[in-house]
Short mmCIF file of N, CA and C in Angstrom, two decimals:
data_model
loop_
_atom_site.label_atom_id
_atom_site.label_comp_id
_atom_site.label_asym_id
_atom_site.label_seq_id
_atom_site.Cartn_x
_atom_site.Cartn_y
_atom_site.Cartn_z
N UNK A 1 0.86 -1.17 0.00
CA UNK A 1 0.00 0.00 0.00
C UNK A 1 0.91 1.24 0.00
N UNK A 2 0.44 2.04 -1.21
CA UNK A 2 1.44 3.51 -1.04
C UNK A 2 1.05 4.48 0.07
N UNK A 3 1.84 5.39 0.02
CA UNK A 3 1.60 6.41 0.70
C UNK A 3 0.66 7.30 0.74
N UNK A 4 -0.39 7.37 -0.53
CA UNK A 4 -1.59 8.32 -0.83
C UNK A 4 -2.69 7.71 -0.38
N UNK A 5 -2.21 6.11 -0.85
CA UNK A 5 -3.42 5.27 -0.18
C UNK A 5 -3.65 5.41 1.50
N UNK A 6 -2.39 5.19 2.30
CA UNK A 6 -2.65 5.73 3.50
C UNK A 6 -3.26 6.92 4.01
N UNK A 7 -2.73 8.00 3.44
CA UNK A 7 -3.22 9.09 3.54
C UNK A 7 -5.23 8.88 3.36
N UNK A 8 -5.32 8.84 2.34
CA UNK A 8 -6.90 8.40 1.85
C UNK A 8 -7.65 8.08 3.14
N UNK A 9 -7.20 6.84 3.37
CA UNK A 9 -7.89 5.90 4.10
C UNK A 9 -7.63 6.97 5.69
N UNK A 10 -6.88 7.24 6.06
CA UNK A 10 -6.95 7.98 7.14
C UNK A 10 -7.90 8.99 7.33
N UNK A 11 -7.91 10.05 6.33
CA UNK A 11 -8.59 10.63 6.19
C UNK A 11 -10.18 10.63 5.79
N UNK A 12 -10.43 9.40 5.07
CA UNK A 12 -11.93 8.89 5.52
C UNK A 12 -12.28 8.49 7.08
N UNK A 13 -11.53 7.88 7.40
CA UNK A 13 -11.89 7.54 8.40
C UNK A 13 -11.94 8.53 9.92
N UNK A 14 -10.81 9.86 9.25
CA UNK A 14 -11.52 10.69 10.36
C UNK A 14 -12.64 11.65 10.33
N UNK A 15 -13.31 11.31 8.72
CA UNK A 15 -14.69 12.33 8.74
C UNK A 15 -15.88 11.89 9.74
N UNK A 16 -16.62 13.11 9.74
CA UNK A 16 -17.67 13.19 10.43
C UNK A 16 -18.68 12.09 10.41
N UNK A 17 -18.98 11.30 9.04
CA UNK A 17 -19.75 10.75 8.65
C UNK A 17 -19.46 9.31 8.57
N UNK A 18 -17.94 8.78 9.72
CA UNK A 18 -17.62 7.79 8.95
C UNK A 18 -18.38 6.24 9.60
N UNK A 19 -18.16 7.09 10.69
CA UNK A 19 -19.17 6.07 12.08
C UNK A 19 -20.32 5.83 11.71
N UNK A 20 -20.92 6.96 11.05
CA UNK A 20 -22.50 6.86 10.51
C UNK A 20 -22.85 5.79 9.29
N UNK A 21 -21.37 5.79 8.46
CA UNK A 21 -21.62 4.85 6.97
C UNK A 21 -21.25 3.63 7.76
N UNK A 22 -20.15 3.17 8.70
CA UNK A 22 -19.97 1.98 8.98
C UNK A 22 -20.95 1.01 10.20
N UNK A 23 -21.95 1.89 11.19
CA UNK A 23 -23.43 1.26 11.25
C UNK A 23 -24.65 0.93 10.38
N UNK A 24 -24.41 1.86 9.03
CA UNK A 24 -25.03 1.78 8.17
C UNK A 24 -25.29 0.52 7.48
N UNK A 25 -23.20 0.52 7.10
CA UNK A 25 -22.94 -1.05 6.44
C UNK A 25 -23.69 -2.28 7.39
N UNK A 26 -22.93 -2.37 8.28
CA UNK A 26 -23.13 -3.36 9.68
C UNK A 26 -24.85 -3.63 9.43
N UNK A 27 -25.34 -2.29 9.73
CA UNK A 27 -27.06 -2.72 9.86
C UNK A 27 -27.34 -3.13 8.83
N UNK A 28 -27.22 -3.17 7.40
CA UNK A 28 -27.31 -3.26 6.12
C UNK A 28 -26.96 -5.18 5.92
N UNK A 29 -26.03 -5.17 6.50
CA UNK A 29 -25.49 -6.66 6.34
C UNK A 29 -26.50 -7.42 7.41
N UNK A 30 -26.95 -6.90 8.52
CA UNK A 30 -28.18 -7.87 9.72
C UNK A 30 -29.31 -7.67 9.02
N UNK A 31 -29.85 -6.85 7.53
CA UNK A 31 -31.04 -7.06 6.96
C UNK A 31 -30.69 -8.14 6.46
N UNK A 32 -29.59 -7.96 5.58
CA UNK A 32 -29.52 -9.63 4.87
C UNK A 32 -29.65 -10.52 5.03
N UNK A 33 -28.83 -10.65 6.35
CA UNK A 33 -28.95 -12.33 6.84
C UNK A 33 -30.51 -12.94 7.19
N UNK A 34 -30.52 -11.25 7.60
CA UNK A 34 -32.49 -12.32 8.88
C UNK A 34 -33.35 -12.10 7.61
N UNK A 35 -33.23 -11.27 6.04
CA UNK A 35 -33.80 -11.80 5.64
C UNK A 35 -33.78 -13.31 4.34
N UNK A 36 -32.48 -13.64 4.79
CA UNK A 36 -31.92 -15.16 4.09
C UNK A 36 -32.53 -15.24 5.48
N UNK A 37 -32.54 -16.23 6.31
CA UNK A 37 -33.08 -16.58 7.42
C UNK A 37 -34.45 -16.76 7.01
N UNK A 38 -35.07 -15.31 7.06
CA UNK A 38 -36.67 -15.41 7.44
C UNK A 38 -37.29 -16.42 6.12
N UNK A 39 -36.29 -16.36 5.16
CA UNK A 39 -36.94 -17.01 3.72
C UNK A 39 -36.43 -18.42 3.85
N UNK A 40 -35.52 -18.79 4.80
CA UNK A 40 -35.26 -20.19 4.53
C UNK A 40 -35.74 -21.02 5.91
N UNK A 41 -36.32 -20.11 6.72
CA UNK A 41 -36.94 -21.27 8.14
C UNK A 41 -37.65 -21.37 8.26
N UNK A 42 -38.37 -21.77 9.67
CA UNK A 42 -39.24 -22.56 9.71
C UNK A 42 -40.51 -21.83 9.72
N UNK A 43 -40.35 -20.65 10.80
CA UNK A 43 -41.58 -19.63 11.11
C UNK A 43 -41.76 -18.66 9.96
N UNK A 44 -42.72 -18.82 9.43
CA UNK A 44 -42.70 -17.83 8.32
C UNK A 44 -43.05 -16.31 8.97
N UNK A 45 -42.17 -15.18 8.17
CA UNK A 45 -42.60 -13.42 9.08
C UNK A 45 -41.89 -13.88 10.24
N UNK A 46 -40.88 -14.43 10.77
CA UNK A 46 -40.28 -14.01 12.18
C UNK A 46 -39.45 -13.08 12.08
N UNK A 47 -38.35 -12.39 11.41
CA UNK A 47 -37.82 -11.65 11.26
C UNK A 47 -38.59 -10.25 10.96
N UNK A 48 -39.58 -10.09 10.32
CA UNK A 48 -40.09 -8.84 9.80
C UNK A 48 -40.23 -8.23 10.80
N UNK A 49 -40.09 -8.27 11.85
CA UNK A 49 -40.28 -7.01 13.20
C UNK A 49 -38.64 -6.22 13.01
N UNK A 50 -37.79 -7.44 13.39
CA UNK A 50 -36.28 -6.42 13.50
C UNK A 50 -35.70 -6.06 12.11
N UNK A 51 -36.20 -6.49 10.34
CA UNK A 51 -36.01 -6.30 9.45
C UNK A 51 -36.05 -4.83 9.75
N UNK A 52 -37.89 -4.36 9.84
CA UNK A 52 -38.56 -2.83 9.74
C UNK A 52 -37.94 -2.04 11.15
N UNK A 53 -37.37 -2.23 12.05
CA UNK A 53 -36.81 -1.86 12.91
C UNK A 53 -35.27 -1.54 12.73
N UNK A 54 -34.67 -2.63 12.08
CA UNK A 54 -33.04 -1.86 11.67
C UNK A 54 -33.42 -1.32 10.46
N UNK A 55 -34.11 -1.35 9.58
CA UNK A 55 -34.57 -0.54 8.28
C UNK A 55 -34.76 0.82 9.03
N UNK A 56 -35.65 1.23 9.86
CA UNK A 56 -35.51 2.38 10.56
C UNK A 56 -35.26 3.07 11.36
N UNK A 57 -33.65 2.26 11.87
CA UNK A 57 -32.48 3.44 12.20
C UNK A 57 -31.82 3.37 11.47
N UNK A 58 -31.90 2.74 9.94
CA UNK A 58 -30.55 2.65 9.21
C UNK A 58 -31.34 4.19 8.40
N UNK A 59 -32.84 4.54 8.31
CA UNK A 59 -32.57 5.61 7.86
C UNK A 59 -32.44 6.39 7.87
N UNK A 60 -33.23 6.63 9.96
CA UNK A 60 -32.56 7.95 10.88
C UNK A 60 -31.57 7.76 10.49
N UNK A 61 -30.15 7.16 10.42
CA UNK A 61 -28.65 7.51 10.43
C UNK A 61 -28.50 8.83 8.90
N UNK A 62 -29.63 7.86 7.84
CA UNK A 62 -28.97 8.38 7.05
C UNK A 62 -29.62 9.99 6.80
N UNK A 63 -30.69 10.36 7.71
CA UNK A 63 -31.66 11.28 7.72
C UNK A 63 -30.45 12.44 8.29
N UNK A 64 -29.80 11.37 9.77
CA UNK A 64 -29.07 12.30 10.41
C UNK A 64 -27.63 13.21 9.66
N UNK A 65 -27.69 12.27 8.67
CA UNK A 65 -26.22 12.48 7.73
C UNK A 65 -26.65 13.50 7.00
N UNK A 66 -28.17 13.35 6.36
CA UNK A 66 -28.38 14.64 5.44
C UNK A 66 -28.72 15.59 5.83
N UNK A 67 -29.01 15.61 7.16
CA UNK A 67 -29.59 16.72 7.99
C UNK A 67 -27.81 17.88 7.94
N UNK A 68 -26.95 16.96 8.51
CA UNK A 68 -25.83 17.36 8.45
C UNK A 68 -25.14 18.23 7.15
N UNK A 69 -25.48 17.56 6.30
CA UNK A 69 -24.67 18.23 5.24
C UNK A 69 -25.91 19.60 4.38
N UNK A 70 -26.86 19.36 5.11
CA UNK A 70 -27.97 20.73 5.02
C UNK A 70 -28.56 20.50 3.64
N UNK A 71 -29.03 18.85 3.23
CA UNK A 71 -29.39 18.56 2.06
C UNK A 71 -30.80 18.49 2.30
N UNK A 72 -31.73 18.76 1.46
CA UNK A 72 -32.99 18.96 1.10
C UNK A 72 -34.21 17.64 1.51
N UNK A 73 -33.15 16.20 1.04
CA UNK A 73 -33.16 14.80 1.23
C UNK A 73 -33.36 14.28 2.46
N UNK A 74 -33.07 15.26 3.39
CA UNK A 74 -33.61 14.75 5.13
C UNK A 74 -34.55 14.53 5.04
N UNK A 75 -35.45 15.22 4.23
CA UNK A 75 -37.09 14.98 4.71
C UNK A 75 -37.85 13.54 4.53
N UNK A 76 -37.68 13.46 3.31
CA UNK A 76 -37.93 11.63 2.92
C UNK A 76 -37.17 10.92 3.69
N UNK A 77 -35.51 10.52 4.01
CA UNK A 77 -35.43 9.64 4.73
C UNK A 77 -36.15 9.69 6.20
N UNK A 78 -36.56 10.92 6.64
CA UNK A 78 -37.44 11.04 8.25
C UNK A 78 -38.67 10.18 8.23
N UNK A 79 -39.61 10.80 7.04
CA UNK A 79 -40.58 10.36 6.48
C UNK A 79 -40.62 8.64 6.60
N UNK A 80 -39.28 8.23 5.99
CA UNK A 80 -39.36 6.29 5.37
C UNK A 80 -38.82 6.49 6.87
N UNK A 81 -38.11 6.90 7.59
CA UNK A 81 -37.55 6.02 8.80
C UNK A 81 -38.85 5.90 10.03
N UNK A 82 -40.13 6.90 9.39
CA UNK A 82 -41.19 6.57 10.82
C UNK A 82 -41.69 5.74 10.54
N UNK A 83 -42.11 5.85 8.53
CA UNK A 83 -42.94 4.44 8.36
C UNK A 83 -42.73 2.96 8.36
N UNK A 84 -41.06 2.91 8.70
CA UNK A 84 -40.43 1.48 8.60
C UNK A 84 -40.54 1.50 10.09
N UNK A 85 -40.87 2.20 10.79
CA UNK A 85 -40.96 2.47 12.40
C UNK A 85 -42.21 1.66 12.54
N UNK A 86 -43.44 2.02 12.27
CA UNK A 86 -44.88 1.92 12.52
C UNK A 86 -45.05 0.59 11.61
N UNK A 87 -44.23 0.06 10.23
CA UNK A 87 -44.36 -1.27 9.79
C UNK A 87 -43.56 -2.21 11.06
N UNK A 88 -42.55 -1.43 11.97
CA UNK A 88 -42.29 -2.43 12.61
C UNK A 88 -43.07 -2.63 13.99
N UNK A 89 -43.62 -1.92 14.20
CA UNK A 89 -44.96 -1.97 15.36
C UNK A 89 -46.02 -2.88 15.28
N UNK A 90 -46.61 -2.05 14.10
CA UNK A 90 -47.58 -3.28 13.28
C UNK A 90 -47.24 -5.15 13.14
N UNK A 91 -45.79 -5.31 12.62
CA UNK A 91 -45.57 -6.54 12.39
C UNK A 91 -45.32 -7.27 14.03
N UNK A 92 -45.22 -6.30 14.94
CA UNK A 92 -44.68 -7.19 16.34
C UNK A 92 -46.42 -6.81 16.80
N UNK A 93 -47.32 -6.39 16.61
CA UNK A 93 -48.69 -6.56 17.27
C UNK A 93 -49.20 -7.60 16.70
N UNK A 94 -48.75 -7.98 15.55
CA UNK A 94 -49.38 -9.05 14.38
C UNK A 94 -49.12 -10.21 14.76
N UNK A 95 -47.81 -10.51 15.10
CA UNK A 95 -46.69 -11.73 14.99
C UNK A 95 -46.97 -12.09 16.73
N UNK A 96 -47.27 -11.24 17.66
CA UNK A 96 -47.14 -11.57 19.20
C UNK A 96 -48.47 -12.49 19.40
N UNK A 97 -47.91 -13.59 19.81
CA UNK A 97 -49.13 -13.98 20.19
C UNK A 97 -50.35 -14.14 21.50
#
């Protein structure tokens, strides 16, 4: 690895935003699995509560990111992060037995 590349990588990693993209990833990768999971087991819909639940802080994060950079785009991710909020309410009043 050269020297620019270091540089690079340092310097991503000390922006503001970097903590925010790498929960992003992380939460992004726990949709995947539970939803490989929810499609290959036994209970059908067991996952859809924490699917719509990390779906909506993955978009507060990203609401919080655009809020930050004073982009116009906050508003819709606020918007999708209540309604993936209230799909995940709905699916745990549904699913509880």
């Amino acid at each position: 690895m050269n020297r620019e590349t270091r540089v690079y990588i340092k310097n991503v990693m000390r922006g503001r935003d970097f903590i925010i993209d790498f929960i992003n990833a992380a939460l992004a990768v726990g949709i995947l699995i539970m939803a490989v999971l929810n499609s290959i087991g036994e209970g059908s819909g067991l996952y859809f509560t924490q699917i719509f639940a990390f779906g909506s802080v993955l978009s507060a994060l990203n609401c919080v990111k655009k809020i930050r950079s004073r982009s116009g785009f906050a508003i819709p991710f606020g918007v999708f992060s209540i309604l993936m909020a209230v799909m995940a309410v709905i699916c745990h009043m549904r699913l509880s037995p």
